[in-house]
Amino acid sequence: MSRGRDRSSGLFSGIVLLTVGILFLLHNYSGYPIGRILSHYWPLLLIFWGLVKIVERAAAQREGQPGGWITPGEVFLVIALLALTGGIITYDQIKSRIPANLIQLGNPFTYDVDLAPKSVPPNARVEITTGQGNITVRSSDVAELRVSGQKTVHAWNQGDADRLAAPVAVEITQSGNSFEVQPAGFDPGDTRIGLNLDVVVPKKSPVTVRNTRGDISISDAGGDVSATGRQGDMDISDTTGNVTVDARKGDIKVSDTKGDVKITNPGKEVGGALEVINALGSLSINGEFFGPIRAEKIAKGVRFLSQRSDLTLNQLAGHLELGPGNLEIVDAPGNISLRTSSKDVGIENPTGRINLENHDASVEVRFSSPPKDDVNISNSSAGITLSIPGSASFEIQADCHSCDIVSDFSSDSLKKSKNENGDSHLDGKYGTGRGPKIILRTSYGSITLRKTT
């Protein structure tokens, strides 16, 4: 009896095509970050391929037939999908990193835009929407809406520019107590056309700005401020109400605001640098930012949440600096809660309760006055350094797996030991008064207790 021809069940090809097709559909219609997903998890394709071949070969052996071999068609399918995926990833990265003015063809031609002032209620809500260009918003004590600026058209000659610019306009529409400043006469997605607008609003007006490409600057606003931008820097200053920022790419600076500040990044694209200074309200940050994050003097505390970090501060009298591999907190009265990884953490002059979790990076906490609340620090594969004034009283429990404990504090009530596996332990009480409880845990690093004056 002759051997049958090796064959494949087609299970691998069918499931792969179905899965990749669904991912591409989500990418086209909802902006699903397929490039980032596939760039990290493409080896799963090879793992799944191997598992299917094992199942097919086992099934073929039970039937007494050859099978379970890799077919030329499957090899071609995998190579084609990897090439297609690489092309999409490259296209998305290039498209997101090239500024708009580098993909505009032709020479720039500018034309003035100047609308007649429009009387509005003193507290009228103003919404400003453009596709491309810089937006500047200022306030005035006059109850009117004033819009001026320039429209820029990229074309090869003056005639083509005049033809493209002719229908481009800016209009003000009203809906109840809301007024919207928006482009008219062209497709806002046309990268050949941009609008740089200078808008003056009543002092008490809530302001909403939406822009795709270009910078946003808002100052001296008495109402709530909301700014949404896909690519461009934002500068918001001297505001009275709450500030809400939704940013994809670009640097963000918020300063001298009396309300709460909320900054989000949806996570599909990584934002730039972030700076918030002197806020009488609270600061909330949610999302990924590749640049440094700096906050200073936030009266009602800071809440920061990203894929790798979760931070809560009751108050920030000093400053907070967060970079790719470090986190520094100075002068944060009240409780501190932090969960992060692979960041060297430094906390200076805390006064409240501390709950801290980290791994693969060092932790250093320095008290300038004796601690009054409990301290709980957990780390792994890195060291912990805790500096406390010698006048402090506290109860401590420290465990170091496969590492040493070094302490400047000694007393009859402090017991230190080390077993044959290299694990170190320290527990007991120090001082004459009743103090907080300190719990320190790490592994493959060290625990250091320093006595400060």
Short mmCIF file of C-alpha atoms in Angstrom, two decimals:
data_model
loop_
_atom_site.label_atom_id
_atom_site.label_comp_id
_atom_site.label_asym_id
_atom_site.label_seq_id
_atom_site.Cartn_x
_atom_site.Cartn_y
_atom_site.Cartn_z
CA MET A 1 0.00 0.00 0.00
CA SER A 2 1.46 3.34 -1.01
CA ARG A 3 1.76 6.21 1.46
CA GLY A 4 -0.74 9.00 1.17
CA ARG A 5 0.37 12.50 0.41
CA ASP A 6 1.16 14.69 3.44
CA ARG A 7 -1.61 17.13 4.05
CA SER A 8 -2.67 19.94 6.36
CA SER A 9 -6.04 20.46 7.99
CA GLY A 10 -6.00 24.15 7.09
CA LEU A 11 -6.79 25.02 10.72
CA PHE A 12 -3.71 27.20 11.10
CA SER A 13 -4.29 29.19 7.92
CA GLY A 14 -7.97 29.75 8.66
CA ILE A 15 -7.54 30.96 12.24
CA VAL A 16 -4.57 33.20 11.37
CA LEU A 17 -6.39 34.86 8.47
CA LEU A 18 -9.51 35.36 10.60
CA THR A 19 -7.55 36.88 13.51
CA VAL A 20 -5.40 39.18 11.38
CA GLY A 21 -8.44 40.27 9.38
CA ILE A 22 -10.27 41.27 12.57
CA LEU A 23 -7.23 43.22 13.81
CA PHE A 24 -6.90 45.09 10.52
CA LEU A 25 -10.62 45.91 10.60
CA LEU A 26 -10.31 47.34 14.11
CA HIS A 27 -7.22 49.28 13.04
CA ASN A 28 -8.98 50.91 10.08
CA TYR A 29 -12.23 51.82 11.78
CA SER A 30 -11.38 52.47 15.42
CA GLY A 31 -7.68 53.32 15.47
CA TYR A 32 -6.84 50.10 17.31
CA PRO A 33 -3.04 50.09 17.89
CA ILE A 34 -2.36 46.99 15.79
CA GLY A 35 1.21 48.05 15.10
CA ARG A 36 2.13 48.18 18.76
CA ILE A 37 0.34 44.90 19.51
CA LEU A 38 1.91 42.93 16.66
CA SER A 39 5.38 44.40 17.17
CA HIS A 40 5.41 42.93 20.71
CA TYR A 41 3.43 39.71 20.31
CA TRP A 42 4.27 38.47 16.78
CA PRO A 43 6.20 35.45 18.22
CA LEU A 44 2.79 34.10 19.32
CA LEU A 45 2.15 33.40 15.62
CA LEU A 46 5.08 30.97 15.53
CA ILE A 47 4.03 29.38 18.84
CA PHE A 48 0.47 28.84 17.59
CA TRP A 49 1.84 27.45 14.30
CA GLY A 50 3.92 24.90 16.17
CA LEU A 51 1.02 23.83 18.40
CA VAL A 52 -1.24 23.28 15.38
CA LYS A 53 1.43 21.15 13.71
CA ILE A 54 1.78 19.01 16.85
CA VAL A 55 -1.98 18.42 16.98
CA GLU A 56 -2.17 17.63 13.24
CA ARG A 57 0.71 15.17 13.41
CA ALA A 58 -0.78 13.38 16.44
CA ALA A 59 -4.10 13.08 14.63
CA ALA A 60 -2.40 11.76 11.47
CA GLN A 61 -0.44 9.13 13.42
CA ARG A 62 -3.65 7.84 15.02
CA GLU A 63 -5.06 7.35 11.51
CA GLY A 64 -1.87 5.69 10.30
CA GLN A 65 -1.27 8.42 7.74
CA PRO A 66 1.54 10.94 7.26
CA GLY A 67 0.73 14.50 8.20
CA GLY A 68 1.50 17.40 10.47
CA TRP A 69 4.31 18.71 8.30
CA ILE A 70 4.77 22.39 7.50
CA THR A 71 3.46 23.03 4.00
CA PRO A 72 4.89 25.53 1.48
CA GLY A 73 1.55 27.35 1.50
CA GLU A 74 1.74 27.95 5.25
CA VAL A 75 5.32 29.19 4.97
CA PHE A 76 4.25 31.63 2.26
CA LEU A 77 1.28 32.77 4.39
CA VAL A 78 3.44 33.47 7.44
CA ILE A 79 6.06 35.37 5.41
CA ALA A 80 3.37 37.40 3.66
CA LEU A 81 1.62 38.29 6.92
CA LEU A 82 4.88 39.29 8.61
CA ALA A 83 5.79 41.49 5.62
CA LEU A 84 2.33 43.08 5.59
CA THR A 85 2.42 43.66 9.33
CA GLY A 86 5.91 45.21 9.12
CA GLY A 87 4.72 47.52 6.37
CA ILE A 88 1.73 48.70 8.43
CA ILE A 89 3.88 49.26 11.53
CA THR A 90 6.42 51.25 9.52
CA TYR A 91 3.71 53.32 7.83
CA ASP A 92 2.00 54.16 11.13
CA GLN A 93 5.27 55.17 12.78
CA ILE A 94 6.37 57.37 9.88
CA LYS A 95 2.93 58.97 9.57
CA SER A 96 2.76 59.78 13.30
CA ARG A 97 6.28 61.23 13.50
CA ILE A 98 6.34 63.42 10.40
CA PRO A 99 5.08 66.94 11.20
CA ALA A 100 2.29 68.24 9.02
CA ASN A 101 4.43 70.93 7.45
CA LEU A 102 6.84 68.30 6.10
CA ILE A 103 4.16 66.45 4.13
CA GLN A 104 2.67 69.60 2.64
CA LEU A 105 3.67 70.09 -0.99
CA GLY A 106 4.24 73.47 -2.59
CA ASN A 107 4.92 76.91 -1.13
CA PRO A 108 2.96 78.57 1.69
CA PHE A 109 0.67 81.50 0.83
CA THR A 110 -1.01 83.42 3.66
CA TYR A 111 -4.24 85.42 3.73
CA ASP A 112 -5.72 87.49 6.57
CA VAL A 113 -8.82 86.37 8.43
CA ASP A 114 -10.76 89.00 10.35
CA LEU A 115 -14.36 88.58 11.47
CA ALA A 116 -16.58 91.36 12.71
CA PRO A 117 -16.94 91.31 16.54
CA LYS A 118 -20.03 89.46 17.72
CA SER A 119 -21.89 90.42 20.89
CA VAL A 120 -22.40 87.45 23.23
CA PRO A 121 -23.55 87.01 26.86
CA PRO A 122 -20.81 87.59 29.47
CA ASN A 123 -20.78 83.89 30.42
CA ALA A 124 -21.38 82.44 26.94
CA ARG A 125 -19.83 79.04 26.26
CA VAL A 126 -17.31 79.24 23.40
CA GLU A 127 -16.16 76.23 21.36
CA ILE A 128 -13.31 76.56 18.88
CA THR A 129 -12.66 73.80 16.35
CA THR A 130 -10.07 73.67 13.56
CA GLY A 131 -8.28 71.00 11.59
CA GLN A 132 -4.76 72.36 11.33
CA GLY A 133 -3.06 75.47 12.64
CA ASN A 134 -2.26 77.26 15.88
CA ILE A 135 -5.01 78.56 18.18
CA THR A 136 -4.55 81.36 20.73
CA VAL A 137 -7.34 82.22 23.16
CA ARG A 138 -7.38 85.29 25.40
CA SER A 139 -10.06 86.93 27.52
CA SER A 140 -11.53 90.40 27.67
CA ASP A 141 -13.89 92.31 29.95
CA VAL A 142 -16.01 93.14 26.89
CA ALA A 143 -18.99 90.81 26.25
CA GLU A 144 -18.14 90.03 22.66
CA LEU A 145 -16.39 87.38 20.59
CA ARG A 146 -13.54 88.53 18.34
CA VAL A 147 -11.77 86.29 15.81
CA SER A 148 -8.75 87.18 13.69
CA GLY A 149 -5.76 85.39 12.23
CA GLN A 150 -4.45 83.95 8.99
CA LYS A 151 -5.26 81.14 6.62
CA THR A 152 -2.27 79.40 5.03
CA VAL A 153 -2.49 77.53 1.75
CA HIS A 154 0.25 75.34 0.26
CA ALA A 155 0.33 75.43 -3.54
CA TRP A 156 2.83 75.57 -6.40
CA ASN A 157 1.86 79.05 -7.59
CA GLN A 158 -0.18 82.10 -6.66
CA GLY A 159 -3.06 81.20 -8.92
CA ASP A 160 -3.57 77.77 -7.40
CA ALA A 161 -3.23 79.26 -3.92
CA ASP A 162 -5.88 81.92 -4.64
CA ARG A 163 -8.23 79.24 -5.95
CA LEU A 164 -7.77 77.05 -2.85
CA ALA A 165 -7.99 79.98 -0.43
CA ALA A 166 -11.10 81.61 -1.92
CA PRO A 167 -13.72 79.38 -0.24
CA VAL A 168 -11.78 79.02 3.05
CA ALA A 169 -13.52 80.93 5.81
CA VAL A 170 -14.21 80.98 9.54
CA GLU A 171 -17.75 81.24 10.84
CA ILE A 172 -19.42 81.75 14.21
CA THR A 173 -22.56 79.73 14.85
CA GLN A 174 -24.89 79.95 17.83
CA SER A 175 -26.81 77.25 19.64
CA GLY A 176 -28.59 78.60 22.71
CA ASN A 177 -25.96 80.13 24.98
CA SER A 178 -23.12 78.37 23.12
CA PHE A 179 -21.11 79.85 20.28
CA GLU A 180 -18.87 77.80 18.01
CA VAL A 181 -15.94 79.13 15.98
CA GLN A 182 -15.29 76.69 13.17
CA PRO A 183 -13.80 76.50 9.66
CA ALA A 184 -16.05 76.61 6.60
CA GLY A 185 -15.69 76.13 2.87
CA PHE A 186 -13.13 73.29 2.92
CA ASP A 187 -12.34 69.89 4.36
CA PRO A 188 -10.55 70.39 7.74
CA GLY A 189 -8.59 67.20 7.00
CA ASP A 190 -6.93 68.79 3.95
CA THR A 191 -3.28 69.21 5.00
CA ARG A 192 -2.75 71.90 2.35
CA ILE A 193 -4.90 74.34 4.31
CA GLY A 194 -4.31 75.66 7.81
CA LEU A 195 -5.89 78.28 10.05
CA ASN A 196 -3.97 80.22 12.68
CA LEU A 197 -6.61 81.87 14.86
CA ASP A 198 -6.48 84.50 17.61
CA VAL A 199 -9.76 84.39 19.56
CA VAL A 200 -10.83 86.83 22.28
CA VAL A 201 -13.66 85.66 24.55
CA PRO A 202 -15.55 87.21 27.49
CA LYS A 203 -13.74 86.88 30.80
CA LYS A 204 -16.24 84.45 32.38
CA SER A 205 -16.77 82.26 29.32
CA PRO A 206 -16.10 78.51 29.54
CA VAL A 207 -13.81 77.65 26.61
CA THR A 208 -13.45 74.42 24.65
CA VAL A 209 -10.73 74.07 21.99
CA ARG A 210 -10.34 71.11 19.62
CA ASN A 211 -7.44 70.90 17.21
CA THR A 212 -5.88 68.14 15.11
CA ARG A 213 -2.43 69.55 14.26
CA GLY A 214 -1.06 72.71 15.78
CA ASP A 215 -0.35 74.44 19.08
CA ILE A 216 -2.99 75.60 21.55
CA SER A 217 -2.45 78.56 23.88
CA ILE A 218 -5.09 79.67 26.40
CA SER A 219 -4.55 82.39 29.00
CA ASP A 220 -6.47 84.53 31.50
CA ALA A 221 -9.71 82.53 31.24
CA GLY A 222 -12.29 82.95 33.99
CA GLY A 223 -14.39 79.88 33.18
CA ASP A 224 -13.60 76.19 32.80
CA VAL A 225 -11.11 75.33 30.05
CA SER A 226 -11.06 72.17 27.91
CA ALA A 227 -8.39 71.54 25.27
CA THR A 228 -8.10 68.55 22.94
CA GLY A 229 -5.18 68.13 20.55
CA ARG A 230 -3.79 65.28 18.51
CA GLN A 231 -0.40 66.72 17.60
CA GLY A 232 0.95 70.00 18.95
CA ASP A 233 2.02 71.74 22.14
CA MET A 234 -0.37 73.20 24.72
CA ASP A 235 0.18 76.16 27.06
CA ILE A 236 -2.60 77.03 29.52
CA SER A 237 -2.00 79.72 32.15
CA ASP A 238 -3.69 82.11 34.58
CA THR A 239 -7.07 80.37 34.65
CA THR A 240 -9.78 80.48 37.28
CA GLY A 241 -11.90 77.41 36.53
CA ASN A 242 -11.06 73.74 36.05
CA VAL A 243 -8.68 72.70 33.27
CA THR A 244 -9.19 69.53 31.22
CA VAL A 245 -6.60 68.44 28.65
CA ASP A 246 -6.86 65.50 26.25
CA ALA A 247 -3.56 65.21 24.40
CA ARG A 248 -1.99 62.65 22.07
CA LYS A 249 1.40 64.11 21.12
CA GLY A 250 3.15 67.29 22.11
CA ASP A 251 4.34 69.07 25.24
CA ILE A 252 1.83 70.32 27.81
CA LYS A 253 2.27 73.15 30.30
CA VAL A 254 -0.38 74.30 32.78
CA SER A 255 0.49 77.07 35.24
CA ASP A 256 -1.18 79.35 37.77
CA THR A 257 -4.66 77.88 37.84
CA LYS A 258 -7.20 78.07 40.65
CA GLY A 259 -9.20 75.00 39.68
CA ASP A 260 -8.57 71.28 39.29
CA VAL A 261 -6.37 70.06 36.44
CA LYS A 262 -7.13 66.82 34.60
CA ILE A 263 -4.79 65.58 31.87
CA THR A 264 -5.40 62.39 29.90
CA ASN A 265 -3.76 60.52 27.06
CA PRO A 266 -5.86 57.71 25.55
CA GLY A 267 -2.77 55.51 25.18
CA LYS A 268 -2.91 54.93 21.42
CA GLU A 269 -0.04 57.38 20.98
CA VAL A 270 2.53 58.47 23.54
CA GLY A 271 2.43 62.09 24.66
CA GLY A 272 5.36 64.45 25.21
CA ALA A 273 6.66 66.36 28.22
CA LEU A 274 4.23 67.52 30.90
CA GLU A 275 4.54 70.37 33.40
CA VAL A 276 1.95 71.63 35.90
CA ILE A 277 2.95 74.45 38.24
CA ASN A 278 1.03 76.24 40.98
CA ALA A 279 -2.48 74.80 41.03
CA LEU A 280 -4.86 75.61 43.90
CA GLY A 281 -6.92 72.54 43.06
CA SER A 282 -5.92 68.92 42.39
CA LEU A 283 -3.93 67.35 39.56
CA SER A 284 -4.99 64.14 37.81
CA ILE A 285 -2.82 62.54 35.11
CA ASN A 286 -3.91 59.42 33.27
CA GLY A 287 -1.95 57.98 30.35
CA GLU A 288 1.48 57.53 28.82
CA PHE A 289 3.96 60.39 28.34
CA PHE A 290 7.44 59.76 26.92
CA GLY A 291 8.82 63.10 28.11
CA PRO A 292 9.50 64.10 31.72
CA ILE A 293 6.60 64.90 34.01
CA ARG A 294 7.03 67.74 36.49
CA ALA A 295 4.51 69.04 39.01
CA GLU A 296 5.07 71.79 41.54
CA LYS A 297 2.89 73.24 44.30
CA ILE A 298 -0.37 71.34 43.86
CA ALA A 299 -2.58 72.31 46.81
CA LYS A 300 -5.09 69.44 46.73
CA GLY A 301 -2.83 66.58 45.76
CA VAL A 302 -1.75 64.55 42.76
CA ARG A 303 -3.18 61.39 41.19
CA PHE A 304 -1.08 59.77 38.46
CA LEU A 305 -2.02 56.55 36.69
CA SER A 306 -0.23 54.84 33.81
CA GLN A 307 0.46 51.29 32.68
CA ARG A 308 3.46 51.04 35.01
CA SER A 309 2.77 53.51 37.83
CA ASP A 310 -0.01 54.35 40.26
CA LEU A 311 0.68 57.35 42.50
CA THR A 312 -1.47 59.28 44.98
CA LEU A 313 -0.29 62.32 46.97
CA ASN A 314 -2.55 64.13 49.40
CA GLN A 315 -0.71 67.37 48.79
CA LEU A 316 2.40 68.61 47.00
CA ALA A 317 4.07 71.62 48.58
CA GLY A 318 7.36 71.00 46.76
CA HIS A 319 7.84 69.23 43.47
CA LEU A 320 7.39 65.91 41.69
CA GLU A 321 9.64 64.81 38.82
CA LEU A 322 9.03 61.64 36.85
CA GLY A 323 11.33 60.42 34.09
CA PRO A 324 11.78 57.16 32.16
CA GLY A 325 13.80 55.57 35.00
CA ASN A 326 13.32 57.76 38.04
CA LEU A 327 10.69 59.30 40.31
CA GLU A 328 11.47 62.07 42.79
CA ILE A 329 9.04 63.52 45.33
CA VAL A 330 10.08 66.43 47.56
CA ASP A 331 7.93 68.02 50.28
CA ALA A 332 4.64 66.15 49.98
CA PRO A 333 2.64 66.64 53.19
CA GLY A 334 0.11 63.93 53.94
CA ASN A 335 -0.06 60.32 52.82
CA ILE A 336 1.86 58.87 49.88
CA SER A 337 0.76 55.77 47.97
CA LEU A 338 2.92 54.51 45.11
CA ARG A 339 3.06 51.37 43.01
CA THR A 340 5.62 51.34 40.21
CA SER A 341 8.41 49.30 38.65
CA SER A 342 11.89 49.81 37.21
CA LYS A 343 12.11 53.37 38.53
CA ASP A 344 14.59 54.66 41.09
CA VAL A 345 12.32 56.24 43.68
CA GLY A 346 13.45 59.09 45.92
CA ILE A 347 11.18 60.68 48.53
CA GLU A 348 12.40 63.67 50.53
CA ASN A 349 10.74 65.10 53.63
CA PRO A 350 7.48 63.11 53.83
CA THR A 351 5.16 63.71 56.78
CA GLY A 352 2.33 61.17 56.42
CA ARG A 353 1.77 57.48 55.87
CA ILE A 354 3.80 55.78 53.11
CA ASN A 355 2.74 52.70 51.15
CA LEU A 356 5.26 51.95 48.40
CA GLU A 357 5.77 49.01 46.04
CA ASN A 358 8.58 48.79 43.49
CA HIS A 359 10.84 46.27 41.82
CA ASP A 360 14.04 46.24 39.78
CA ALA A 361 15.05 49.73 40.97
CA SER A 362 16.15 51.33 44.21
CA VAL A 363 14.02 53.11 46.82
CA GLU A 364 15.34 55.89 49.05
CA VAL A 365 13.22 57.73 51.63
CA ARG A 366 14.58 60.50 53.81
CA PHE A 367 12.72 61.99 56.78
CA SER A 368 13.80 65.44 57.96
CA SER A 369 11.71 65.04 61.13
CA PRO A 370 10.74 61.87 63.04
CA PRO A 371 8.02 59.92 61.22
CA LYS A 372 4.56 60.00 62.80
CA ASP A 373 2.71 57.54 60.56
CA ASP A 374 3.38 53.98 59.41
CA VAL A 375 5.85 53.25 56.60
CA ASN A 376 5.44 50.18 54.39
CA ILE A 377 8.00 49.69 51.60
CA SER A 378 8.17 46.57 49.44
CA ASN A 379 10.83 46.09 46.77
CA SER A 380 12.58 43.29 44.90
CA SER A 381 15.87 42.88 43.06
CA ALA A 382 17.02 46.26 44.40
CA GLY A 383 17.84 48.03 47.63
CA ILE A 384 15.94 50.14 50.16
CA THR A 385 17.52 53.07 52.00
CA LEU A 386 15.62 54.74 54.84
CA SER A 387 17.02 57.79 56.62
CA ILE A 388 15.46 58.80 59.96
CA PRO A 389 16.49 61.35 62.61
CA GLY A 390 18.22 59.79 65.61
CA SER A 391 15.62 61.28 67.93
CA ALA A 392 12.82 59.18 66.39
CA SER A 393 10.92 56.37 68.06
CA PHE A 394 9.59 53.53 65.95
CA GLU A 395 8.79 49.84 65.69
CA ILE A 396 10.46 48.05 62.79
CA GLN A 397 10.22 44.80 60.89
CA ALA A 398 12.71 44.40 58.03
CA ASP A 399 13.24 41.31 55.87
CA CYS A 400 15.90 40.98 53.19
CA HIS A 401 15.88 37.80 51.07
CA SER A 402 19.42 36.83 49.99
CA CYS A 403 20.79 40.21 51.05
CA ASP A 404 22.09 42.17 54.04
CA ILE A 405 20.61 44.70 56.46
CA VAL A 406 22.84 47.56 57.58
CA SER A 407 21.57 49.78 60.40
CA ASP A 408 22.91 52.81 62.24
CA PHE A 409 20.33 52.17 64.98
CA SER A 410 21.12 49.83 67.84
CA SER A 411 19.41 49.02 71.12
CA ASP A 412 18.63 46.04 73.31
CA SER A 413 15.12 45.86 71.88
CA LEU A 414 16.33 45.61 68.26
CA LYS A 415 17.10 42.06 67.15
CA LYS A 416 19.08 41.41 63.98
CA SER A 417 19.73 37.98 62.48
CA LYS A 418 20.85 36.20 59.33
CA ASN A 419 20.24 32.57 58.42
CA GLU A 420 22.35 30.10 56.43
CA ASN A 421 20.48 30.94 53.19
CA GLY A 422 21.61 34.55 53.36
CA ASP A 423 18.25 35.96 54.47
CA SER A 424 18.49 38.85 56.94
CA HIS A 425 15.91 39.96 59.49
CA LEU A 426 15.58 42.94 61.84
CA ASP A 427 12.74 43.62 64.24
CA GLY A 428 12.03 45.37 67.47
CA LYS A 429 11.58 48.86 68.85
CA TYR A 430 13.78 51.92 68.97
CA GLY A 431 13.42 55.03 71.11
CA THR A 432 11.65 55.85 74.33
CA GLY A 433 8.28 56.94 73.02
CA ARG A 434 5.53 55.32 71.04
CA GLY A 435 6.25 55.54 67.34
CA PRO A 436 4.93 54.33 64.00
CA LYS A 437 5.45 50.88 62.55
CA ILE A 438 8.03 50.54 59.76
CA ILE A 439 7.89 47.49 57.47
CA LEU A 440 10.65 46.99 54.89
CA ARG A 441 10.91 44.05 52.49
CA THR A 442 13.21 43.38 49.55
CA SER A 443 15.25 40.68 47.87
CA TYR A 444 18.63 40.48 46.12
CA GLY A 445 19.47 44.03 47.16
CA SER A 446 20.02 45.44 50.61
CA ILE A 447 18.25 47.36 53.36
CA THR A 448 20.05 50.35 54.86
CA LEU A 449 18.85 52.32 57.89
CA ARG A 450 20.64 55.63 58.28
CA LYS A 451 20.57 57.95 61.25
CA THR A 452 20.28 61.63 60.32
CA THR A 453 20.77 64.66 62.52
#
